[in-house]
Short mmCIF file of C-alpha atoms in Angstrom, two decimals:
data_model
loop_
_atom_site.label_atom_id
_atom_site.label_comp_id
_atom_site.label_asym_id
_atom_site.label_seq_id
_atom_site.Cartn_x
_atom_site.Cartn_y
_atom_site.Cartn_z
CA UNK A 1 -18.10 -5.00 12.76
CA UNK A 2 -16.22 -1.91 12.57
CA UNK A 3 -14.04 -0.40 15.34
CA UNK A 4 -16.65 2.39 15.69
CA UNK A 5 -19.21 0.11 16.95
CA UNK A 6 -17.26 -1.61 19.37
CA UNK A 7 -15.71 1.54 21.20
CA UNK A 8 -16.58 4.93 22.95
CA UNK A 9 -16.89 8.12 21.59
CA UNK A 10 -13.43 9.16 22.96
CA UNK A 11 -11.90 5.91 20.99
CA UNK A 12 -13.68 6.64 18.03
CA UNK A 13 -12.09 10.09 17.82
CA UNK A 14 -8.66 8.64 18.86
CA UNK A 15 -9.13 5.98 15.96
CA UNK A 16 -10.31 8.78 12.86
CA UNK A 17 -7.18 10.67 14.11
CA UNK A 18 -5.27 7.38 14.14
CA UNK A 19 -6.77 6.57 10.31
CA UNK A 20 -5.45 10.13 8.93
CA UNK A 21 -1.93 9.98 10.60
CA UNK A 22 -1.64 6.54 8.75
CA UNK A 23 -3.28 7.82 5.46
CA UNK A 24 -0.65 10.78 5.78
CA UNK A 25 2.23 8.54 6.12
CA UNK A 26 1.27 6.42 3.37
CA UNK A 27 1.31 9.28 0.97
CA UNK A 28 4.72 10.28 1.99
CA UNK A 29 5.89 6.49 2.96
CA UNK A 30 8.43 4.52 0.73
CA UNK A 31 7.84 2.03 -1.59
CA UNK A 32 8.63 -0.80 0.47
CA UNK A 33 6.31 0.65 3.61
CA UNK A 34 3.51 1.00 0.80
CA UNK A 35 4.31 -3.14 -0.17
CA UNK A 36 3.42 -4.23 3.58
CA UNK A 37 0.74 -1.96 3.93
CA UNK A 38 -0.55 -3.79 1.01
CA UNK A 39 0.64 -7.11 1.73
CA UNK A 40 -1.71 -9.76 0.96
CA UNK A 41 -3.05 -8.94 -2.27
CA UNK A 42 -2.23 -11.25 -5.29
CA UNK A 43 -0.47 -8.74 -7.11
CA UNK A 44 1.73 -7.86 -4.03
CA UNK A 45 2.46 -11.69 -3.09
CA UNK A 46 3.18 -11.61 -7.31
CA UNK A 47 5.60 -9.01 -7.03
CA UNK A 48 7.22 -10.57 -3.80
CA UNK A 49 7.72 -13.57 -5.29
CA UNK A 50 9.04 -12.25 -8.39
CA UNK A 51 11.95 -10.09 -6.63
CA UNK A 52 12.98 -13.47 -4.87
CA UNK A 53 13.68 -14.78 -7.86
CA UNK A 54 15.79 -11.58 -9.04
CA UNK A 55 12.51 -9.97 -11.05
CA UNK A 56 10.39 -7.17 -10.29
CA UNK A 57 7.37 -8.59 -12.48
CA UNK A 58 6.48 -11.87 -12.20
CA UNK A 59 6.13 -13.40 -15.97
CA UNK A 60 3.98 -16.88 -16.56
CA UNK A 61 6.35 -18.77 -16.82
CA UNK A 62 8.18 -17.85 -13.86
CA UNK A 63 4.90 -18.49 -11.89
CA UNK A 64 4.47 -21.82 -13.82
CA UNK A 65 8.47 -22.70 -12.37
CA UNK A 66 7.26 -21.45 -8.97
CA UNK A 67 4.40 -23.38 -8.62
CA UNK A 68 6.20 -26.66 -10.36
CA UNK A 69 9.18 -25.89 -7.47
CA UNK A 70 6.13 -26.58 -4.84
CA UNK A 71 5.16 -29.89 -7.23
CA UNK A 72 8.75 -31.02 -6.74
CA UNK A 73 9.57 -30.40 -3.23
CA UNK A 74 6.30 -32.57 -2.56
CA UNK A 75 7.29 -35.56 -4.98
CA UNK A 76 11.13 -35.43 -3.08
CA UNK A 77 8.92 -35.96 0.30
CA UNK A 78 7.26 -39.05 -0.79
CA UNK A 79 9.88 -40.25 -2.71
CA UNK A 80 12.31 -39.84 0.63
CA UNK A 81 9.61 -41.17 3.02
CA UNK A 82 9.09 -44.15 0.44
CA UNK A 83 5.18 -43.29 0.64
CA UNK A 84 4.83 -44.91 -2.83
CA UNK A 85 6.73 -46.14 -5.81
CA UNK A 86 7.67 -43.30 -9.20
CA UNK A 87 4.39 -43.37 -10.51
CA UNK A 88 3.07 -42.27 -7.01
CA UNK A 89 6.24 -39.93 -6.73
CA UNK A 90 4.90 -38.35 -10.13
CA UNK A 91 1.74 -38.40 -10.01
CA UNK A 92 1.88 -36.13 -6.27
CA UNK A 93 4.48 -34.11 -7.78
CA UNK A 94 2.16 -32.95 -10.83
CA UNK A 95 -1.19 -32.88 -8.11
CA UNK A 96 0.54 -30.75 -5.84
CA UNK A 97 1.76 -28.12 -9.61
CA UNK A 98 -1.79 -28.08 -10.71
CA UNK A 99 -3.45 -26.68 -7.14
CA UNK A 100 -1.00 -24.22 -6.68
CA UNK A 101 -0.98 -23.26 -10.26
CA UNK A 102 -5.14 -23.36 -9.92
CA UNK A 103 -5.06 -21.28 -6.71
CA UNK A 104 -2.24 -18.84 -7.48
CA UNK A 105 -0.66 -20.14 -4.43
CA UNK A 106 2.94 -18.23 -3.90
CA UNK A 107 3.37 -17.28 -0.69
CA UNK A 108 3.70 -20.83 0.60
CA UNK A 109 7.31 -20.98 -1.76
CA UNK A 110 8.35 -17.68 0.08
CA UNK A 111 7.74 -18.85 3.36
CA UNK A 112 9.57 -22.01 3.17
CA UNK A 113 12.49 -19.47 1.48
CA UNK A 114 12.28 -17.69 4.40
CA UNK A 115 12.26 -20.17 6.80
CA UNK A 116 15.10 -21.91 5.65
CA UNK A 117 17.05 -18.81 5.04
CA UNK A 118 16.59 -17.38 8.30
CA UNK A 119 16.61 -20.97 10.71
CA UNK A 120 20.17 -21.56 9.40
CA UNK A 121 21.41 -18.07 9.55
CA UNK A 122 19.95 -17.52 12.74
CA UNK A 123 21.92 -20.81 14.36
CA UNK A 124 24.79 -19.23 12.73
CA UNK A 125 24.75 -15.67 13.71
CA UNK A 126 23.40 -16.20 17.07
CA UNK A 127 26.10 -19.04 17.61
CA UNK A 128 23.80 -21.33 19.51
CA UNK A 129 22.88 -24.93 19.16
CA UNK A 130 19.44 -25.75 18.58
CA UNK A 131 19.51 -29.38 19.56
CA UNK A 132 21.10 -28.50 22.70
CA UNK A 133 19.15 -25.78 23.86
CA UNK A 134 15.75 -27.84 23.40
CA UNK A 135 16.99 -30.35 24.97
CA UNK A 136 17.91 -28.32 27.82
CA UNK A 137 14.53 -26.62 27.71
CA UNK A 138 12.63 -29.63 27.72
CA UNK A 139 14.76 -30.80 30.35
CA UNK A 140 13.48 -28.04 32.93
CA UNK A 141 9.77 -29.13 32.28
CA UNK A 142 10.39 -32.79 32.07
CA UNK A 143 12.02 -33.50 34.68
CA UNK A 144 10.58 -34.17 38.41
CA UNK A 145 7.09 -32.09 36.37
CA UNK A 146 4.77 -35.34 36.68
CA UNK A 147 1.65 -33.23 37.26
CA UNK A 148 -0.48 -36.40 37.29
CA UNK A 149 1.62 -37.70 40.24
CA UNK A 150 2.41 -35.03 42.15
CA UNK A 151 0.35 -32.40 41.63
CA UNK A 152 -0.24 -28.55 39.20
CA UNK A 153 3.20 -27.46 41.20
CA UNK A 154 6.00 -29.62 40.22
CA UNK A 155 8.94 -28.92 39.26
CA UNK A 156 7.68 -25.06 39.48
CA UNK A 157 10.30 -23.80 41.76
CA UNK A 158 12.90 -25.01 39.78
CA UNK A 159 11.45 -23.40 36.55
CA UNK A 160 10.67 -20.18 38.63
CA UNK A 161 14.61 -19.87 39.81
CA UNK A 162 15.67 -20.88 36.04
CA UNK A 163 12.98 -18.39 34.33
CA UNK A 164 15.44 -16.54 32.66
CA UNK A 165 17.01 -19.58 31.19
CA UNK A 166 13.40 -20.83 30.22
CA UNK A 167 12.33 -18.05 28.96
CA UNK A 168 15.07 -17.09 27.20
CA UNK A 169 16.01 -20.08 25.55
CA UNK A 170 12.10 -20.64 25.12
CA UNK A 171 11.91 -17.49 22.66
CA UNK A 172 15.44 -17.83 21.17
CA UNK A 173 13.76 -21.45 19.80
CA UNK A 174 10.40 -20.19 18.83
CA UNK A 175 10.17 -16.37 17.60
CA UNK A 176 10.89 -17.83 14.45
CA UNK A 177 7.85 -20.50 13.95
CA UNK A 178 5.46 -17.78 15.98
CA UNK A 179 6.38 -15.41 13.46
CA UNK A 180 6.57 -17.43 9.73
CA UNK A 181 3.33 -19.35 10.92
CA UNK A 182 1.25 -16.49 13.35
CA UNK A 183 2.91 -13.19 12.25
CA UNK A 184 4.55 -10.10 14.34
CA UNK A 185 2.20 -9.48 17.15
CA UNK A 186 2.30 -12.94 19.08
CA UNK A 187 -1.31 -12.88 20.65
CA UNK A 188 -4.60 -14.46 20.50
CA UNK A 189 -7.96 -12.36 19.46
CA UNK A 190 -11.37 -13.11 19.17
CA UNK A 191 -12.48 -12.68 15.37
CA UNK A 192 -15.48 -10.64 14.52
CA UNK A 193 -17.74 -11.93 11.56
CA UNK A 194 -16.74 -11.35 8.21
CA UNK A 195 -13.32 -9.85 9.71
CA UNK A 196 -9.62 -11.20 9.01
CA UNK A 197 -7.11 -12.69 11.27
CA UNK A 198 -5.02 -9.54 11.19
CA UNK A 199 -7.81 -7.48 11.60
CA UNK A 200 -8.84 -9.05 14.50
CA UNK A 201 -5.29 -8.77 16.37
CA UNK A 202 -5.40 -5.33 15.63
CA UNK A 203 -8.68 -4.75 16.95
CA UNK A 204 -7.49 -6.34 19.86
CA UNK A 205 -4.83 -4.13 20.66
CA UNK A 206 -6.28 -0.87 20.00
CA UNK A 207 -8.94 -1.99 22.55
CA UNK A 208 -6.40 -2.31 25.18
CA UNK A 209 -4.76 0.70 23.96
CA UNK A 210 -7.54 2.80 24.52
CA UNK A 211 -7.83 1.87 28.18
CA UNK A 212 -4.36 4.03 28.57
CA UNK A 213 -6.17 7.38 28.51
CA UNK A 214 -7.93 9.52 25.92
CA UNK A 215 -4.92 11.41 24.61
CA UNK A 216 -1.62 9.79 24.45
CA UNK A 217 -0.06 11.65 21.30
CA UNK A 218 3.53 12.06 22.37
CA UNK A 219 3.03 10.49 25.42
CA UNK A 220 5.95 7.56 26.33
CA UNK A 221 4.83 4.21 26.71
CA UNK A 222 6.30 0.87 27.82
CA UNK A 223 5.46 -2.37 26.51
CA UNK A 224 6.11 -4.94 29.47
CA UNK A 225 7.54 -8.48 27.31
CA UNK A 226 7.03 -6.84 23.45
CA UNK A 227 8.08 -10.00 21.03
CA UNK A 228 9.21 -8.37 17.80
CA UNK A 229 7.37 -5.10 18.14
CA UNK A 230 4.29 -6.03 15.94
CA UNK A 231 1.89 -4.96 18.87
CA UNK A 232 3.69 -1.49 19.63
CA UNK A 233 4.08 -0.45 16.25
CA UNK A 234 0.25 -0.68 15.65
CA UNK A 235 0.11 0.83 19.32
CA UNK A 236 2.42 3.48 18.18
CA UNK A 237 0.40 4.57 15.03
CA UNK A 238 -2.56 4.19 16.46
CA UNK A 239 -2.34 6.25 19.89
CA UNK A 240 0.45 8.80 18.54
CA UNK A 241 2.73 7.54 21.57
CA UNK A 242 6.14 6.71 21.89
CA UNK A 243 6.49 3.08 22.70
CA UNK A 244 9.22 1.34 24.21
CA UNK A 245 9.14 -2.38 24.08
CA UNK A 246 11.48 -4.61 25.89
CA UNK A 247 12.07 -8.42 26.22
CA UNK A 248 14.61 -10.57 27.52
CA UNK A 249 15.85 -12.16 24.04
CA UNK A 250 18.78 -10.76 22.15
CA UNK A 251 17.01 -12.24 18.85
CA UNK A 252 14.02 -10.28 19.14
CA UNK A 253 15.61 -7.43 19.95
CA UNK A 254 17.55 -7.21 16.77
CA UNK A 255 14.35 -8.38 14.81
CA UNK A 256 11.84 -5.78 16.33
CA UNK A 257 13.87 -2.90 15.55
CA UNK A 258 15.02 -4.12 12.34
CA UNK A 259 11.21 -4.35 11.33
CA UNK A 260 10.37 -1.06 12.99
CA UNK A 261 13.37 0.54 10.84
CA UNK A 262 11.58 -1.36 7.47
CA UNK A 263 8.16 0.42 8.51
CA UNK A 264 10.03 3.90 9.13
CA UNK A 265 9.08 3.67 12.53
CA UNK A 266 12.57 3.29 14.27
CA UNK A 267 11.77 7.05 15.64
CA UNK A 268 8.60 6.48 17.45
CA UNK A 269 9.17 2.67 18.79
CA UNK A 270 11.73 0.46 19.65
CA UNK A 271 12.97 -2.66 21.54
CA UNK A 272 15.63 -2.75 24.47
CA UNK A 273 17.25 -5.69 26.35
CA UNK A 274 16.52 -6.73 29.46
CA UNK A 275 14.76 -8.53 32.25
CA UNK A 276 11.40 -7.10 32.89
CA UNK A 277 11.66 -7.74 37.17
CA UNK A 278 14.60 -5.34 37.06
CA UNK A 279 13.05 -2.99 34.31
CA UNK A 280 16.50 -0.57 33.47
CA UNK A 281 14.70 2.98 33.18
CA UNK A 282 14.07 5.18 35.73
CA UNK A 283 11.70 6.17 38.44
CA UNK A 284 8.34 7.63 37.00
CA UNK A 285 9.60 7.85 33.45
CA UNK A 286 6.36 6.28 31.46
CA UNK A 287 2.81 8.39 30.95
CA UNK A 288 1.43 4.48 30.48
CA UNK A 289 2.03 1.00 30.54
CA UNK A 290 0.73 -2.15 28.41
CA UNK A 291 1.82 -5.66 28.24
CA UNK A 292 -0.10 -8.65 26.01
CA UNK A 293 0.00 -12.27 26.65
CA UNK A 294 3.74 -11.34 28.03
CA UNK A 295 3.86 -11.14 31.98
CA UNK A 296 2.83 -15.09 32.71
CA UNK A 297 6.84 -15.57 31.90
CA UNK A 298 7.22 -13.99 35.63
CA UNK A 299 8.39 -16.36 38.31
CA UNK A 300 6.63 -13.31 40.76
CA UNK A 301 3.70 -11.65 39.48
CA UNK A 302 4.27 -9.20 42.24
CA UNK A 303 7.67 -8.76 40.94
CA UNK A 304 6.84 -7.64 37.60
CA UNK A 305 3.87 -5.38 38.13
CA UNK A 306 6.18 -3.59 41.18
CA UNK A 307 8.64 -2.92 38.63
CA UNK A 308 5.89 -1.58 36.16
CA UNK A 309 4.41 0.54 39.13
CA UNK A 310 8.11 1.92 39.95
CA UNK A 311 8.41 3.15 36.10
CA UNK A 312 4.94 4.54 36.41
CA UNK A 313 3.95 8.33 36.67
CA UNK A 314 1.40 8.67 39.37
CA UNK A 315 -2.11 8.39 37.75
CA UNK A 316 -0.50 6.48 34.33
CA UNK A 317 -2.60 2.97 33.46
CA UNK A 318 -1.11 -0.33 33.00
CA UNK A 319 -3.39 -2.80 30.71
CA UNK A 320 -2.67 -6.10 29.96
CA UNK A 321 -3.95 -9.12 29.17
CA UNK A 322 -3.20 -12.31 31.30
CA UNK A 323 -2.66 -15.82 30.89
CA UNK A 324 -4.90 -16.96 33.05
CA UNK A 325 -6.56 -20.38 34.43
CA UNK A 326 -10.11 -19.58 34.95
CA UNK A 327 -12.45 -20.40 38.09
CA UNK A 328 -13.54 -23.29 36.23
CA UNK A 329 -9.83 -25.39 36.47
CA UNK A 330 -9.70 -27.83 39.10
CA UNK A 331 -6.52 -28.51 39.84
CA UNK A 332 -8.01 -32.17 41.38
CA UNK A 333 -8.62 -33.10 37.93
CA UNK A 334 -6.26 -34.87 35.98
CA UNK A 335 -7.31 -34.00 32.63
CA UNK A 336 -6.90 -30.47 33.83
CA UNK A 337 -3.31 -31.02 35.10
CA UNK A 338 -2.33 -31.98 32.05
CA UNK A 339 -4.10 -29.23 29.88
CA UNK A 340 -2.17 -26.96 32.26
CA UNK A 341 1.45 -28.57 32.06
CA UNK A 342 1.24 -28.92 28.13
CA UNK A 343 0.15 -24.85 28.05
CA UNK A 344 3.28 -24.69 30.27
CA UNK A 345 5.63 -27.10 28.47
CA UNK A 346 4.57 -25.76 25.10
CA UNK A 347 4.58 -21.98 25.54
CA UNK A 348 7.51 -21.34 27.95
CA UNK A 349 6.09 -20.54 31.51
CA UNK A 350 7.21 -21.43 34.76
CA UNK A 351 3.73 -21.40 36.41
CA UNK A 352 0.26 -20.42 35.93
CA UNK A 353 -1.63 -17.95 37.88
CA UNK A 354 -5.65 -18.22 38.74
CA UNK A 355 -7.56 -15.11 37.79
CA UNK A 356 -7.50 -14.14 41.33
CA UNK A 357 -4.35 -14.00 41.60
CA UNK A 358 -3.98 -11.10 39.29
CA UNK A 359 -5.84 -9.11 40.90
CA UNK A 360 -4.37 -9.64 44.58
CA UNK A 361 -0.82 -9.29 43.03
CA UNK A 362 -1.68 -5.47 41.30
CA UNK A 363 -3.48 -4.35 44.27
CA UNK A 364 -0.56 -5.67 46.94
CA UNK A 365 1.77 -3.26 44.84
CA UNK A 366 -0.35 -0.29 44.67
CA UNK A 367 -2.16 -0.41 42.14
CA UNK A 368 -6.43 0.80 41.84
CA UNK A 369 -7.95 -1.95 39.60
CA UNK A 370 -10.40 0.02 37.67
CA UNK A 371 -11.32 -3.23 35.39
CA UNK A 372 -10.65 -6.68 35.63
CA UNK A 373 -12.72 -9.48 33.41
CA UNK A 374 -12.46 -12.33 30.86
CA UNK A 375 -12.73 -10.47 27.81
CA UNK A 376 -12.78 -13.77 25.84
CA UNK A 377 -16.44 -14.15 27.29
CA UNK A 378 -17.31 -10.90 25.45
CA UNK A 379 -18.51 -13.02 22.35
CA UNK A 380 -21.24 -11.93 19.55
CA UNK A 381 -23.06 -14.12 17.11
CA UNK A 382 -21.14 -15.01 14.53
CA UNK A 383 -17.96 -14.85 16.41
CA UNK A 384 -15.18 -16.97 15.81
CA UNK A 385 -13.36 -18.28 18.97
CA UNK A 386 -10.03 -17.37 19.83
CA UNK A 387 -8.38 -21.15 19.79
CA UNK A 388 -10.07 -21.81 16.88
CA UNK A 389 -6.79 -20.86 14.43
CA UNK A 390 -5.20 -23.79 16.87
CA UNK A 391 -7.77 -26.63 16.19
CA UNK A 392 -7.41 -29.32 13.71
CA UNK A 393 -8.71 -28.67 9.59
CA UNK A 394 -8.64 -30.57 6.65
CA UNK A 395 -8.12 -27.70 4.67
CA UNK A 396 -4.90 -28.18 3.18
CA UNK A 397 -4.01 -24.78 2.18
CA UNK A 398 -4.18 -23.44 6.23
CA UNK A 399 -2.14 -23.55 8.98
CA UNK A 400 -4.49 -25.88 10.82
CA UNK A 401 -3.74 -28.92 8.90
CA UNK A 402 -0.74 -29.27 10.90
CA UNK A 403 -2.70 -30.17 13.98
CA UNK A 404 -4.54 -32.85 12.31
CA UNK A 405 -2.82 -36.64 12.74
CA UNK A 406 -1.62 -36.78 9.22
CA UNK A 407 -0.63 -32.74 9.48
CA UNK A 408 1.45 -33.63 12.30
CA UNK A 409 2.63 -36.66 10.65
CA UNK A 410 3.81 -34.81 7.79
CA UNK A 411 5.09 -31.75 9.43
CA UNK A 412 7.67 -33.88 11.71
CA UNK A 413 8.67 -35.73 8.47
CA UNK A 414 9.52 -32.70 6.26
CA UNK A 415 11.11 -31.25 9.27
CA UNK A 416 13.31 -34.02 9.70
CA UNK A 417 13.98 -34.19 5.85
CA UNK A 418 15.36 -30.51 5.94
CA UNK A 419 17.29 -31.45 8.83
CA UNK A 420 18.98 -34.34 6.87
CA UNK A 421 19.95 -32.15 3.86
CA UNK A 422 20.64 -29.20 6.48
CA UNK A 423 18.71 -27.15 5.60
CA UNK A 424 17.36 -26.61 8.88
CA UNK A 425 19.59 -27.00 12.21
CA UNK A 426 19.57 -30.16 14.18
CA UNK A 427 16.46 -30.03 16.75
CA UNK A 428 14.10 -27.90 14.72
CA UNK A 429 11.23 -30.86 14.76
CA UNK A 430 11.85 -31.14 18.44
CA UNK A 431 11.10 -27.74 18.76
CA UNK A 432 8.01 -27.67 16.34
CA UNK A 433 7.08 -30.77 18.84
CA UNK A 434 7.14 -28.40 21.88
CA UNK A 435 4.68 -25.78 20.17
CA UNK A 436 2.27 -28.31 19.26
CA UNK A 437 1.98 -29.48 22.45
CA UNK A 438 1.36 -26.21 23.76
CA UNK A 439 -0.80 -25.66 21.20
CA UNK A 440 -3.40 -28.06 22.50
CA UNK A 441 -3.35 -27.32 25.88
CA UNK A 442 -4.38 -23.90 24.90
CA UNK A 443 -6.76 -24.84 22.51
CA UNK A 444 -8.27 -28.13 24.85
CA UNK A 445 -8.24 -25.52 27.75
CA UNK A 446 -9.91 -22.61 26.15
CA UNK A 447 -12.83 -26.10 24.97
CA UNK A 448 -13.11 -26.49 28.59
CA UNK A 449 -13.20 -22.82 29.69
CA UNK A 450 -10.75 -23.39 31.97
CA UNK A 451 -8.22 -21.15 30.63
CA UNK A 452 -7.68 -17.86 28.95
CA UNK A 453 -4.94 -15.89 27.30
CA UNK A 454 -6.74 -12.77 27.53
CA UNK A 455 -7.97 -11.87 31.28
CA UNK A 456 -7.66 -7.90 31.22
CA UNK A 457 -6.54 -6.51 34.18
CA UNK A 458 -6.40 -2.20 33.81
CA UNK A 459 -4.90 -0.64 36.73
CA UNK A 460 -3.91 2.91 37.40
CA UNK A 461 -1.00 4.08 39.69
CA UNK A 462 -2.71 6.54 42.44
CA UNK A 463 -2.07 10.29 42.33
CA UNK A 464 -1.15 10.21 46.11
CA UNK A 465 0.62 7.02 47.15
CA UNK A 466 -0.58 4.58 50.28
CA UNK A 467 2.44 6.22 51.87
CA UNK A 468 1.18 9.71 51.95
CA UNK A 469 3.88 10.69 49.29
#
């Protein structure tokens, strides 16, 4: 379903002038803007893998030594796990050649490059110690957090007077698996029929987007906990605004801007440091505010959307989608309890707030609430749920096959292989543990309807303030 169909009449003229400011800069863009426009096509992923291995073109047989690379990483697996004797070893090494030689598989090489590349240069540049800091991490959730025994609240006030630690350490550990594995804009969204993942989580932005106002061309906007930027620079081309992300991790940071430089978009969006309870701009400086899947890292959810309201021009919107537990969690309910903890425990929040709870924390600050509702109850035939991508598949050649029993099995093995011939820093499976787990609390919760990732809460900062001012 197009974009058309699903908006207003305002929207769809915001989106045809969105479509020609992008078709203008792609005329005038740079070659390497034009290659991740087009990213995803076979003769893009060619190319791509051809200038890893110092080519522009790709030639058969540098395809054939690609795809027999894959072969051989898989036979060194079984080999090392001692699945099977050499014929075994041989005969896996030459299955695994022949499907990705069959498919024209590539990108799967090219992520593993990158992965490597990056995990070990980023425990390097960053100086920190992986093993350590998810051991400390778990450490904050694990400890005194038996939610069967005592309740959905422990070990919450610790977590909520350690949130910077949490969620700090929390993002320092995982940007780089969210981003190999889920891509640049770190969010769930419903997917339409016959529509693509990234289509879908850019459909779900530009609906949010368009609750800002009709007009925002030039207007500056905040994004309230932005990741690596992939939200705000869709937000950014799409709306005409200047967006200003920020988030509390040094890492992201550096890797938002560097991929906002890459898209030529340094000028019109960015990413600043720092803690989004003590936001560092000034009074009344933003015409509009959005924040996605972000503000459940708050220890106060007063705190946050009073810092928001300060940074606010009178009458500017604030959007957002919420992490949310839905009317239908009973906190009574063990199964429950533990759906919430591993959402928790897997996906770096101190607490999680009822639905309610939103909407008494914007209105104590100030706020009007001119919408508030479950948007992942918005569903149409054909629609493909938004934990789906997070449920177990057989399907080899997808993401989900990690979540299956053998997926997970073989996941934790290769990631402890790399870590043996350092390839990957100490601690990586341990983290890759942590994800999972939060993984299917979201996905078990979203089963049960009792929670969602995407309760949108749109709010507007009054003209004349409670105050008379």
């Amino acid at each position: 379903m197009s974009l058309e169909m699903d908006h207003p009449v305002h929207l769809q003229r915001s989106l045809a002038a969105a479509k020609q400011r992008v078709t203008a800069a792609a005329r005038i863009g740079s070659k390497k803007t034009k290659n991740r426009q087009t990213k995803g096509s076979k003769a893009h992923d060619a190319a791509q893998t051809g200038a890893a291995f110092g080519g522009s073109k790709l030639s058969a047989v540098r395809t054939l030594s690609c795809h027999a690379a894959l072969g051989a990483v898989a036979a060194l697996f079984v080999y090392t796990c001692g699945i099977g004797g050499f014929v075994a070893t041989v005969v896996v090494g030459f299955l695994v050649t022949v499907a990705f030689a069959t498919l024209d598989i590539t990108n799967p090489l090219l992520r593993a490059m990158s992965f490597i590349n990056t995990t070990l240069g980023q425990e390097a540049k960053r100086k920190i110690n992986v093993d350590q800091w998810i051991t400390g991490y778990n450490d904050l959730h694990q400890k005194d957090s038996d939610y069967i025994a005592d309740g959905d609240k422990a070990g919450v006030e610790k977590r909520n007077s350690s949130y910077t630690t949490l969620v700090n350490a929390y993002y320092e550990l995982a940007t780089l698996f969210y981003e190999i594995g889920w891509g640049t804009s770190f969010h769930f969204a419903t997917r339409r029929k016959n529509e693509s993942f990234k289509e879908s989580i850019k459909r779900h932005e530009y609906f949010l987007a368009s609750k800002l106002g009709q007009n925002m061309a030039g207007k500056r906007i905040i994004d309230v906990g932005c990741g690596v930027g992939g939200p705000y620079r869709n937000i950014a081309t799409f709306t005409g605004g200047d967006v200003t992300g920020i988030t509390l991790n040094e890492y992201q940071v550096q890797r938002g801007n560097r991929l906002s430089a890459e898209d030529g978009l340094l000028s019109r969006c960015r990413s600043v440091q720092g803690d989004f309870m003590k936001l560092p701009f000034e009074d009344e400086s933003f015409d509009g505010a959005y924040a996605i899947e972000a503000t459940c890292h708050a220890p106060s959810r007063e705190g946050v959307y009073s810092e928001i309201y300060r940074v606010l021009k009178p009458g500017s919107v604030l959007a957002m989608y919420e992490w949310c537990l839905t009317p239908k969690y009973d906190a009574s309910n063990s199964l429950h309890r533990k759906i919430k903890k591993q959402i928790e425990e897997g996906d770096g929040l101190p607490d999680m707030a009822r639905t309610t709870e939103i909407d008494d924390a914007v209105s104590a600050v100030g706020f009007e609430v001119l919408e508030s509702r479950d948007v992942a109850l918005d569903s149409l035939p054909g629609d493909i749920s938004w934990y789906t991508p997070l449920t177990p598949s057989w399907n080899i050649f997808t993401q989900r096959f990690q979540f299956t029993g053998i997926g997970k099995w073989l996941t934790t093995k290769g990631l402890r292989l790399l870590e043996l011939l350092r390839l990957a820093p100490a601690g990586t499976c341990k983290v890759q543990t942590m994800l999972l787990t939060g993984g299917e609390g979201c996905y078990r919760g979203g089963e049960l309807g009792i929670f969602t990732p995407m309760y949108m809460c749109v709010v507007r900062k009054p003209l004349v303030e409670r105050n008379g001012k």
